[in-house]
Tab-separated table of C-alpha atoms and ligand atoms in Angstrom:
chain	number	residue	atom	x	y	z
A	17	UNK	CA	21.936	0.443	6.976
A	18	UNK	CA	23.965	1.970	9.895
A	19	UNK	CA	24.060	5.963	9.566
A	20	UNK	CA	27.419	6.171	8.812
A	21	UNK	CA	27.044	3.908	5.983
A	22	UNK	CA	24.254	5.577	4.928
A	23	UNK	CA	25.893	8.968	5.198
A	24	UNK	CA	28.589	8.045	2.607
A	25	UNK	CA	25.993	6.721	0.260
A	26	UNK	CA	23.866	10.154	0.685
A	27	UNK	CA	27.167	11.840	-0.169
A	28	UNK	CA	28.056	9.635	-2.799
A	29	UNK	CA	24.425	9.841	-4.523
A	30	UNK	CA	24.743	13.770	-3.857
A	31	UNK	CA	28.281	13.778	-5.725
A	32	UNK	CA	26.651	11.741	-8.628
A	33	UNK	CA	23.935	14.206	-9.237
A	34	UNK	CA	26.402	17.083	-9.303
A	35	UNK	CA	28.939	15.522	-11.120
A	36	UNK	CA	27.171	13.533	-13.436
A	37	UNK	CA	23.489	13.860	-13.853
A	38	UNK	CA	23.381	17.655	-13.580
A	39	UNK	CA	26.066	18.263	-16.394
A	40	UNK	CA	24.172	15.568	-18.692
A	41	UNK	CA	20.795	17.229	-18.358
A	42	UNK	CA	20.884	19.211	-21.482
A	43	UNK	CA	21.594	16.022	-23.302
A	44	UNK	CA	18.550	13.905	-21.817
A	45	UNK	CA	16.789	17.207	-23.236
A	46	UNK	CA	18.244	16.960	-26.822
A	47	UNK	CA	18.291	13.164	-26.944
A	48	UNK	CA	14.922	12.535	-25.222
A	49	UNK	CA	16.801	9.589	-23.693
A	50	UNK	CA	19.016	8.821	-20.713
A	51	UNK	CA	22.576	7.663	-22.029
A	52	UNK	CA	23.143	3.915	-21.448
A	53	UNK	CA	26.358	4.716	-19.498
A	54	UNK	CA	24.304	6.695	-16.828
A	55	UNK	CA	21.972	4.047	-16.397
A	56	UNK	CA	24.816	1.696	-15.868
A	57	UNK	CA	26.313	3.701	-13.316
A	58	UNK	CA	22.900	3.926	-11.484
A	59	UNK	CA	23.037	0.168	-11.527
A	60	UNK	CA	26.632	0.239	-9.933
A	61	UNK	CA	25.205	2.510	-7.337
A	62	UNK	CA	22.699	0.433	-6.310
A	63	UNK	CA	20.070	2.691	-7.228
A	64	UNK	CA	17.714	0.176	-8.543
A	65	UNK	CA	17.665	-1.672	-5.155
A	66	UNK	CA	16.845	0.902	-2.666
A	67	UNK	CA	13.852	-0.282	-1.475
A	68	UNK	CA	14.375	-3.917	-1.784
A	69	UNK	CA	15.392	-5.906	1.534
A	70	UNK	CA	18.694	-6.974	1.921
A	71	UNK	CA	18.334	-10.338	1.778
A	72	UNK	CA	17.278	-10.181	-1.754
A	73	UNK	CA	20.045	-8.109	-3.070
A	74	UNK	CA	18.730	-4.618	-2.365
A	75	UNK	CA	20.042	-2.079	0.473
A	76	UNK	CA	16.961	-2.171	2.420
A	77	UNK	CA	16.694	1.339	3.011
A	78	UNK	CA	13.773	2.768	5.464
A	79	UNK	CA	11.137	5.319	3.858
A	80	UNK	CA	13.142	8.176	5.663
A	81	UNK	CA	16.497	7.110	3.704
A	82	UNK	CA	14.755	6.466	0.639
A	83	UNK	CA	13.343	10.043	0.671
A	84	UNK	CA	16.691	11.591	1.350
A	85	UNK	CA	18.071	10.350	-2.016
A	86	UNK	CA	15.301	10.789	-3.983
A	87	UNK	CA	15.564	14.343	-2.835
A	88	UNK	CA	18.811	14.529	-4.180
A	89	UNK	CA	17.849	13.052	-7.398
A	90	UNK	CA	14.828	15.771	-7.466
A	91	UNK	CA	17.680	18.320	-7.935
A	92	UNK	CA	18.261	17.239	-11.532
A	93	UNK	CA	15.997	16.780	-14.586
A	94	UNK	CA	13.156	14.185	-14.039
A	95	UNK	CA	14.130	11.757	-16.245
A	96	UNK	CA	17.225	10.426	-14.376
A	97	UNK	CA	15.079	9.658	-11.368
A	98	UNK	CA	12.235	7.910	-13.705
A	99	UNK	CA	14.510	5.362	-14.829
A	100	UNK	CA	15.030	3.852	-11.414
A	101	UNK	CA	11.686	5.272	-10.072
A	102	UNK	CA	9.192	2.561	-10.839
A	103	UNK	CA	11.718	-0.039	-9.925
A	104	UNK	CA	12.171	1.344	-6.633
A	105	UNK	CA	8.726	2.048	-5.832
A	106	UNK	CA	5.731	1.004	-7.679
A	107	UNK	CA	6.976	-1.817	-9.953
A	108	UNK	CA	8.340	-3.765	-7.169
A	109	UNK	CA	6.874	-3.060	-4.051
A	110	UNK	CA	3.657	-4.905	-4.623
A	111	UNK	CA	6.088	-8.086	-4.234
A	112	UNK	CA	8.091	-6.623	-1.488
A	113	UNK	CA	4.941	-6.000	0.466
A	114	UNK	CA	2.581	-8.988	-0.273
A	115	UNK	CA	4.607	-11.302	-2.290
A	116	UNK	CA	5.061	-15.028	-1.461
A	117	UNK	CA	8.637	-15.884	-0.479
A	118	UNK	CA	9.085	-17.857	-3.684
A	119	UNK	CA	7.798	-14.546	-5.866
A	120	UNK	CA	10.636	-12.737	-4.022
A	121	UNK	CA	13.311	-15.137	-4.410
A	122	UNK	CA	12.516	-15.265	-8.290
A	123	UNK	CA	12.204	-11.349	-8.950
A	124	UNK	CA	13.867	-9.149	-6.395
A	125	UNK	CA	17.403	-9.873	-6.845
A	126	UNK	CA	17.038	-9.098	-10.538
A	127	UNK	CA	15.133	-6.020	-9.827
A	128	UNK	CA	17.768	-4.913	-7.135
A	129	UNK	CA	20.718	-5.193	-9.510
A	130	UNK	CA	18.674	-3.334	-12.310
A	131	UNK	CA	19.130	-6.323	-14.616
A	132	UNK	CA	15.478	-6.276	-14.987
A	133	UNK	CA	13.301	-3.197	-14.678
A	134	UNK	CA	9.635	-3.071	-13.283
A	135	UNK	CA	6.717	-1.255	-14.170
A	136	UNK	CA	3.395	-0.727	-12.368
A	137	UNK	CA	0.114	-1.099	-14.883
A	138	UNK	CA	-3.012	0.051	-13.192
A	139	UNK	CA	-4.166	2.803	-15.166
A	140	UNK	CA	-6.498	2.197	-18.252
A	141	UNK	CA	-8.415	4.433	-20.977
A	142	UNK	CA	-11.543	4.431	-19.017
A	143	UNK	CA	-9.841	3.995	-15.339
A	144	UNK	CA	-7.659	6.464	-14.157
A	145	UNK	CA	-8.847	8.082	-10.944
A	146	UNK	CA	-11.732	5.543	-10.457
A	147	UNK	CA	-8.814	2.586	-10.330
A	148	UNK	CA	-11.269	0.258	-8.946
A	149	UNK	CA	-13.134	0.645	-12.365
A	150	UNK	CA	-10.541	-1.240	-14.383
A	151	UNK	CA	-11.673	-3.738	-17.056
A	152	UNK	CA	-8.555	-5.796	-17.864
A	153	UNK	CA	-9.801	-9.187	-17.224
A	154	UNK	CA	-7.936	-12.192	-15.992
A	155	UNK	CA	-10.000	-15.451	-16.681
A	156	UNK	CA	-9.091	-18.221	-14.905
A	157	UNK	CA	-8.299	-21.482	-17.341
A	158	UNK	CA	-6.867	-24.558	-14.995
A	159	UNK	CA	-3.522	-23.619	-13.781
A	160	UNK	CA	-3.437	-20.313	-15.915
A	161	UNK	CA	-5.028	-16.922	-16.052
A	162	UNK	CA	-5.331	-15.348	-19.603
A	163	UNK	CA	-5.410	-11.467	-19.504
A	164	UNK	CA	-6.992	-9.156	-21.939
A	165	UNK	CA	-6.918	-5.500	-21.625
A	166	UNK	CA	-5.418	-2.271	-22.187
A	167	UNK	CA	-3.233	-0.241	-19.916
A	168	UNK	CA	-2.608	3.616	-20.623
A	169	UNK	CA	0.370	5.796	-19.608
A	170	UNK	CA	2.761	2.967	-18.260
A	171	UNK	CA	5.961	4.724	-17.112
A	172	UNK	CA	9.209	2.479	-18.413
A	173	UNK	CA	7.119	0.000	-20.057
A	174	UNK	CA	9.079	-0.108	-22.989
A	175	UNK	CA	12.223	-1.075	-20.839
A	176	UNK	CA	10.402	-3.031	-18.410
A	177	UNK	CA	11.478	-6.736	-17.754
A	178	UNK	CA	8.417	-7.288	-15.521
A	179	UNK	CA	4.937	-5.721	-15.213
A	180	UNK	CA	2.877	-5.870	-11.716
A	181	UNK	CA	-0.315	-5.776	-13.415
A	182	UNK	CA	-3.821	-5.138	-12.073
A	183	UNK	CA	-6.482	-6.920	-13.488
A	184	UNK	CA	-10.207	-8.126	-12.661
A	185	UNK	CA	-9.658	-11.647	-12.137
A	186	UNK	CA	-13.476	-12.036	-10.050
A	187	UNK	CA	-15.514	-11.357	-12.622
A	188	UNK	CA	-18.506	-11.631	-10.672
A	189	UNK	CA	-17.243	-9.038	-8.312
A	190	UNK	CA	-17.547	-5.297	-9.220
A	191	UNK	CA	-14.945	-2.818	-7.794
A	192	UNK	CA	-11.907	-3.110	-5.887
A	193	UNK	CA	-12.799	-6.852	-4.519
A	194	UNK	CA	-12.671	-8.218	-7.934
A	195	UNK	CA	-8.895	-7.038	-8.641
A	196	UNK	CA	-5.791	-8.995	-8.648
A	197	UNK	CA	-2.217	-7.851	-8.684
A	198	UNK	CA	-0.065	-10.268	-11.302
A	199	UNK	CA	3.710	-10.649	-11.745
A	200	UNK	CA	3.622	-10.623	-15.720
A	201	UNK	CA	6.814	-10.713	-17.688
A	202	UNK	CA	7.375	-8.710	-20.087
A	203	UNK	CA	8.540	-11.044	-22.681
A	204	UNK	CA	5.248	-13.044	-22.567
A	205	UNK	CA	3.591	-13.682	-25.738
A	206	UNK	CA	0.764	-11.160	-26.401
A	207	UNK	CA	2.318	-8.097	-25.088
A	208	UNK	CA	2.586	-5.069	-27.487
A	209	UNK	CA	3.247	-1.599	-26.846
A	210	UNK	CA	1.846	1.741	-28.142
A	211	UNK	CA	3.860	4.490	-29.405
A	212	UNK	CA	5.790	6.403	-26.767
A	213	UNK	CA	3.657	9.028	-25.249
A	214	UNK	CA	4.511	12.860	-26.422
A	215	UNK	CA	4.389	14.675	-23.226
A	216	UNK	CA	4.325	18.403	-21.932
A	217	UNK	CA	7.907	17.909	-20.566
A	218	UNK	CA	10.092	15.118	-18.502
A	219	UNK	CA	11.821	14.549	-22.143
A	220	UNK	CA	13.671	11.305	-21.598
A	221	UNK	CA	11.051	9.874	-19.184
A	222	UNK	CA	9.226	7.185	-21.438
A	223	UNK	CA	5.653	6.037	-21.045
A	224	UNK	CA	3.221	4.286	-23.407
A	225	UNK	CA	-0.010	2.284	-23.673
A	226	UNK	CA	0.500	-1.695	-23.135
A	227	UNK	CA	-1.755	-3.995	-24.727
A	228	UNK	CA	-2.608	-7.693	-23.227
A	229	UNK	CA	-3.786	-9.791	-25.965
A	230	UNK	CA	-4.402	-13.306	-24.421
A	231	UNK	CA	-1.453	-13.143	-22.338
A	232	UNK	CA	-1.084	-16.693	-20.442
A	233	UNK	CA	0.354	-16.283	-16.882
A	234	UNK	CA	0.506	-19.114	-14.272
A	235	UNK	CA	-1.911	-18.809	-11.383
A	236	UNK	CA	1.153	-18.870	-9.268
A	237	UNK	CA	2.002	-15.648	-10.624
A	238	UNK	CA	-0.768	-13.740	-8.425
A	239	UNK	CA	1.003	-11.458	-5.839
A	240	UNK	CA	0.588	-13.242	-2.487
A	241	UNK	CA	-0.953	-16.192	-3.992
A	242	UNK	CA	-4.308	-14.547	-3.212
A	243	UNK	CA	-6.957	-13.528	-5.803
A	244	UNK	CA	-8.828	-10.505	-5.120
A	245	UNK	CA	-6.229	-8.663	-2.941
A	246	UNK	CA	-4.574	-6.961	-5.644
A	247	UNK	CA	-6.492	-3.426	-5.106
A	248	UNK	CA	-5.306	-3.317	-1.505
A	249	UNK	CA	-1.971	-4.048	-2.602
A	250	UNK	CA	-2.061	-1.214	-5.169
A	251	UNK	CA	-3.002	1.309	-2.615
A	252	UNK	CA	-0.331	0.252	-0.291
A	253	UNK	CA	2.296	0.443	-3.023
A	254	UNK	CA	0.942	4.042	-3.881
A	255	UNK	CA	1.015	5.203	-0.213
A	256	UNK	CA	4.734	4.227	-0.249
A	257	UNK	CA	5.210	5.531	-3.962
A	258	UNK	CA	3.454	8.990	-2.770
A	259	UNK	CA	6.118	9.532	-0.204
A	260	UNK	CA	9.060	8.853	-2.794
A	261	UNK	CA	7.362	11.502	-5.331
A	262	UNK	CA	6.954	13.929	-2.202
A	263	UNK	CA	10.463	14.017	-1.657
A	264	UNK	CA	11.351	14.180	-5.448
A	265	UNK	CA	8.890	17.282	-5.455
A	266	UNK	CA	10.791	18.938	-2.538
A	267	UNK	CA	14.219	18.229	-4.210
A	268	UNK	CA	12.960	20.110	-7.309
A	269	UNK	CA	11.579	22.966	-5.230
A	270	UNK	CA	15.171	23.329	-3.248
A	271	UNK	CA	17.028	23.170	-6.927
A	272	UNK	CA	14.542	25.905	-8.421
A	273	UNK	CA	14.944	27.866	-5.418
A	274	UNK	CA	18.639	27.810	-5.787
A	275	UNK	CA	18.681	28.948	-9.344
A	276	UNK	CA	16.190	31.648	-8.322
A	277	UNK	CA	18.298	33.196	-5.273
A	278	UNK	CA	21.501	32.740	-7.852
A	279	UNK	CA	19.717	34.685	-10.469
A	280	UNK	CA	18.459	37.636	-8.194
A	281	UNK	CA	21.638	38.160	-7.027
A	282	UNK	CA	23.211	38.309	-10.508
A	283	UNK	CA	21.109	39.824	-12.878
A	284	UNK	CA	21.225	43.910	-12.471
A	285	UNK	CA	18.349	46.027	-13.303
A	286	UNK	CA	18.113	50.017	-12.441
A	287	UNK	CA	21.358	49.790	-11.576
A	288	UNK	CA	21.415	47.170	-8.771
A	289	UNK	CA	20.633	43.344	-8.597
A	290	UNK	CA	17.180	42.524	-8.981
A	291	UNK	CA	17.207	40.533	-5.386
A	292	UNK	CA	17.465	43.961	-3.893
A	293	UNK	CA	13.926	44.637	-4.876
A	294	UNK	CA	11.701	43.566	-2.244
A	295	UNK	CA	8.910	42.657	-4.559
A	296	UNK	CA	11.603	39.951	-6.126
A	297	UNK	CA	12.225	38.914	-2.109
A	298	UNK	CA	8.527	38.346	-1.463
A	299	UNK	CA	9.065	35.591	-4.607
A	300	UNK	CA	12.184	34.256	-2.922
A	301	UNK	CA	10.683	34.342	0.398
A	302	UNK	CA	7.457	32.526	-0.341
A	303	UNK	CA	9.410	29.706	-2.424
A	304	UNK	CA	11.717	29.146	0.613
A	305	UNK	CA	8.717	28.661	2.919
A	306	UNK	CA	7.270	26.223	0.303
A	307	UNK	CA	10.331	24.425	0.041
A	308	UNK	CA	11.056	24.581	3.982
A	309	UNK	CA	7.620	23.342	4.619
A	310	UNK	CA	7.734	20.383	1.905
A	311	UNK	CA	11.191	19.150	3.357
A	312	UNK	CA	9.752	18.991	6.735
A	313	UNK	CA	6.189	17.293	5.835
A	314	UNK	CA	8.468	14.507	3.926
A	315	UNK	CA	10.775	14.113	6.824
A	316	UNK	CA	7.817	13.795	9.387
A	317	UNK	CA	5.508	11.278	7.202
A	318	UNK	CA	8.324	9.170	6.033
A	319	UNK	CA	9.666	8.817	9.979
A	320	UNK	CA	6.112	7.840	11.005
A	321	UNK	CA	5.655	5.490	8.201
A	322	UNK	CA	8.721	3.933	9.192
A	323	UNK	CA	7.338	3.616	12.584
A	324	UNK	CA	4.544	1.712	11.369
A	325	UNK	CA	1.795	4.428	11.750
A	326	UNK	CA	-1.469	4.664	9.983
A	327	UNK	CA	-0.478	7.558	7.744
A	328	UNK	CA	-2.124	7.430	4.440
A	329	UNK	CA	-4.135	10.857	4.985
A	330	UNK	CA	-0.869	12.501	5.749
A	331	UNK	CA	0.872	10.992	2.953
A	332	UNK	CA	-1.816	12.307	1.133
A	333	UNK	CA	-1.556	15.497	2.404
A	334	UNK	CA	2.211	15.480	1.928
A	335	UNK	CA	1.880	14.304	-1.686
A	336	UNK	CA	-0.554	17.304	-1.933
A	337	UNK	CA	1.356	19.896	-0.688
A	338	UNK	CA	4.753	19.235	-2.076
A	339	UNK	CA	3.459	18.673	-5.496
A	340	UNK	CA	1.267	21.695	-5.652
A	341	UNK	CA	4.368	23.660	-3.932
A	342	UNK	CA	6.680	22.639	-6.464
A	343	UNK	CA	4.251	23.877	-9.285
A	344	UNK	CA	4.197	27.521	-7.296
A	345	UNK	CA	8.185	27.267	-6.786
A	346	UNK	CA	8.644	26.722	-10.656
A	347	UNK	CA	6.388	29.490	-11.324
A	348	UNK	CA	7.944	32.101	-9.176
A	349	UNK	CA	11.419	30.789	-10.403
A	350	UNK	CA	10.422	31.517	-14.137
A	351	UNK	CA	9.061	34.982	-12.736
A	352	UNK	CA	12.261	35.816	-11.220
A	353	UNK	CA	14.097	35.072	-14.383
A	354	UNK	CA	11.967	37.366	-16.413
A	355	UNK	CA	12.053	36.691	-20.034
A	356	UNK	CA	15.176	34.625	-19.595
A	357	UNK	CA	13.123	32.223	-17.622
A	358	UNK	CA	10.656	31.670	-20.562
A	359	UNK	CA	13.586	30.486	-22.594
A	360	UNK	CA	14.734	26.950	-23.237
A	361	UNK	CA	18.294	28.156	-22.271
A	362	UNK	CA	17.594	28.424	-18.772
A	363	UNK	CA	16.674	25.617	-16.911
A	364	UNK	CA	13.523	26.840	-14.913
A	365	UNK	CA	11.379	26.508	-17.965
A	366	UNK	CA	11.915	22.715	-18.168
A	367	UNK	CA	11.322	22.196	-14.538
A	368	UNK	CA	7.926	24.647	-14.952
A	369	UNK	CA	6.806	21.842	-17.667
A	370	UNK	CA	8.166	18.672	-15.839
A	371	UNK	CA	6.771	19.258	-12.648
A	372	UNK	CA	3.254	19.665	-13.727
A	373	UNK	CA	3.077	15.825	-13.878
A	374	UNK	CA	3.604	15.492	-10.066
A	375	UNK	CA	0.026	17.060	-9.407
A	376	UNK	CA	-1.918	14.389	-11.597
A	377	UNK	CA	0.057	10.882	-11.238
A	378	UNK	CA	0.014	8.608	-8.453
A	379	UNK	CA	-3.307	10.208	-7.304
A	380	UNK	CA	-4.459	13.639	-8.594
A	381	UNK	CA	-4.469	16.490	-6.152
A	382	UNK	CA	-8.157	16.060	-6.257
A	383	UNK	CA	-7.867	12.769	-5.047
A	384	UNK	CA	-5.483	13.291	-2.422
A	385	UNK	CA	-7.782	15.843	-1.266
A	386	UNK	CA	-10.510	13.499	-1.204
A	387	UNK	CA	-8.283	11.037	1.147
A	388	UNK	CA	-7.769	13.628	3.446
A	389	UNK	CA	-11.189	14.604	3.801
A	390	UNK	CA	-12.696	11.102	4.138
A	391	UNK	CA	-10.396	10.286	6.832
A	392	UNK	CA	-11.071	13.485	8.730
A	393	UNK	CA	-14.772	12.471	8.533
A	394	UNK	CA	-14.306	9.004	9.287
A	395	UNK	CA	-12.283	10.028	12.391
A	396	UNK	CA	-15.382	12.065	13.396
A	397	UNK	CA	-17.781	9.161	13.086
A	398	UNK	CA	-19.307	9.524	9.670
A	399	UNK	CA	-18.792	7.355	6.997
A	400	UNK	CA	-18.213	8.393	3.630
B	550	FAD	C1	3.414	10.826	-17.674
B	550	FAD	C2	2.452	9.931	-17.048
B	550	FAD	C3	3.035	8.386	-16.414
B	550	FAD	C4	2.283	7.467	-15.895
B	550	FAD	N1	2.393	6.560	-15.343
B	550	FAD	C5	1.626	5.809	-15.067
B	550	FAD	C6	2.094	4.303	-14.498
B	550	FAD	O1	3.346	3.858	-14.437
B	550	FAD	N2	1.086	3.406	-14.088
B	550	FAD	C7	-0.346	3.571	-14.143
B	550	FAD	O2	-0.659	2.842	-13.948
B	550	FAD	N3	-0.419	4.942	-14.402
B	550	FAD	C8	0.359	5.866	-14.707
B	550	FAD	N4	0.038	7.159	-14.861
B	550	FAD	C9	-1.549	7.415	-15.001
B	550	FAD	C10	-2.110	8.431	-13.774
B	550	FAD	O3	-1.661	7.792	-12.437
B	550	FAD	C11	-3.124	8.861	-14.090
B	550	FAD	O4	-3.351	9.490	-15.270
B	550	FAD	C12	-3.819	9.793	-12.947
B	550	FAD	O5	-4.090	8.746	-11.877
B	550	FAD	C13	-5.078	10.336	-13.435
B	550	FAD	O6	-5.918	9.698	-14.009
B	550	FAD	P1	-6.535	10.059	-15.051
B	550	FAD	O7	-5.493	10.810	-16.320
B	550	FAD	O8	-7.374	9.015	-15.936
B	550	FAD	O9	-7.426	11.521	-14.714
B	550	FAD	P2	-9.348	11.840	-14.686
B	550	FAD	O10	-9.113	10.265	-13.467
B	550	FAD	O11	-10.053	11.481	-15.791
B	550	FAD	O12	-9.218	13.021	-14.067
B	550	FAD	C14	-9.480	13.991	-14.761
B	550	FAD	C15	-9.819	15.219	-13.725
B	550	FAD	O13	-10.835	14.772	-13.079
B	550	FAD	C16	-10.503	14.778	-11.445
B	550	FAD	N5	-11.636	13.793	-10.741
B	550	FAD	C17	-11.341	12.393	-10.678
B	550	FAD	N6	-12.162	12.214	-10.212
B	550	FAD	C18	-12.391	12.934	-9.215
B	550	FAD	C19	-13.136	12.855	-8.022
B	550	FAD	N7	-13.828	11.653	-7.375
B	550	FAD	N8	-13.135	14.013	-7.058
B	550	FAD	C20	-12.682	14.984	-7.649
B	550	FAD	N9	-12.053	15.276	-8.755
B	550	FAD	C21	-11.813	14.080	-9.567
B	550	FAD	C22	-8.878	14.635	-11.368
B	550	FAD	O14	-8.516	15.210	-10.084
B	550	FAD	C23	-8.674	15.173	-12.712
B	550	FAD	O15	-8.567	16.766	-12.285
B	550	FAD	C24	1.005	8.217	-15.723
B	550	FAD	C25	0.215	9.524	-15.988
B	550	FAD	C26	1.317	10.169	-16.786
B	550	FAD	C27	0.583	11.142	-17.461
């Protein structure tokens, strides 16, 4: 996208966040749902197609451009971004990155328009961080596969039109190499859903268990057409997804910092604004450092990702830093607000709960540390 068109789009999204999403945050919290009219507006803005190439109906943004828009969406309640998140990111990118031409033509235009939502189904009751140990089985039966298994915590599952599903297709090949990525239409018989997860925060964002009971999909639905490549696809998808989440965390850090500064300037104690106390200034300054460092890391890693550099370890570093940073920023924001920060009326309490998830999904902080350290040791000639 040329820079002028992109600047217009970014301004439009910024206005949408300020004028439509932020004013509806409390409603999302109260109703535990994103209003349908907001989802319709997201469709009109093209937000479901940010990362899908233009030839398939999307906006075809670079990672650096996508990160700027997700930063904007990070300035409001988590649930809004969550509606588009899996379709822009982990749900569709397997098809974008590794799909056959027919698969791209079949699915991407409907995902880009928001007609269908995509979900990404990797995690299972027994397989979280150790994703290569998934047990969901895809057994070949002529021209089809029969899929049986259970997936856990799947974001947007009840709204999804299609799943990118990781299943073990090569039963005699243990670990990562036995896994394939399947495109599974959500209306295929044999798919059922658990009750919506009752979460610590992020009201309005939906996740639940998804059960696959003898679900039949054509062999042609293996992403890329070649079995045994699903885990590689999943890791590539997660690399990109982690930049997206880092941008989200960064947007939240900036919003929380803005709320903290405003409160520090307004709230009076001992006859003066609390922002004049150096101990409060220390909280604000530390949050600014976290927010600024997060912005800088996201911009750098997204640019290098776009340039085709091998940046997985720095993506992990960015996801690790920005998600931990927003946790610190949220904690300080509650502190700056004092007792009010503990009350539902002030939004910092909600962000404090909402951002906790960022350190857990798409790879916990410990998994990011592992990726970073392994890369360092590999570069030093030590294979781990
Ligand atoms: C709200 C929500 C939405 C989600 N959405 C999706 C989705 O759409 N699709 C999907 O597939 N998954 C999704 N997930 C799953 C998420 O990615 C996993 O929860 C996450 O990867 C962690 O796995 P786990 O919960 O099994 O924790 P575990 O892997 O059991 O980890 C427990 C603890 O052990 C630590 N640990 C594990 N292994 C190591 C190690 N090797 N070294 C050091 N520490 C380790 C972890 O860091 C963590 O602290 C979602 C989760 C939540 C909560």
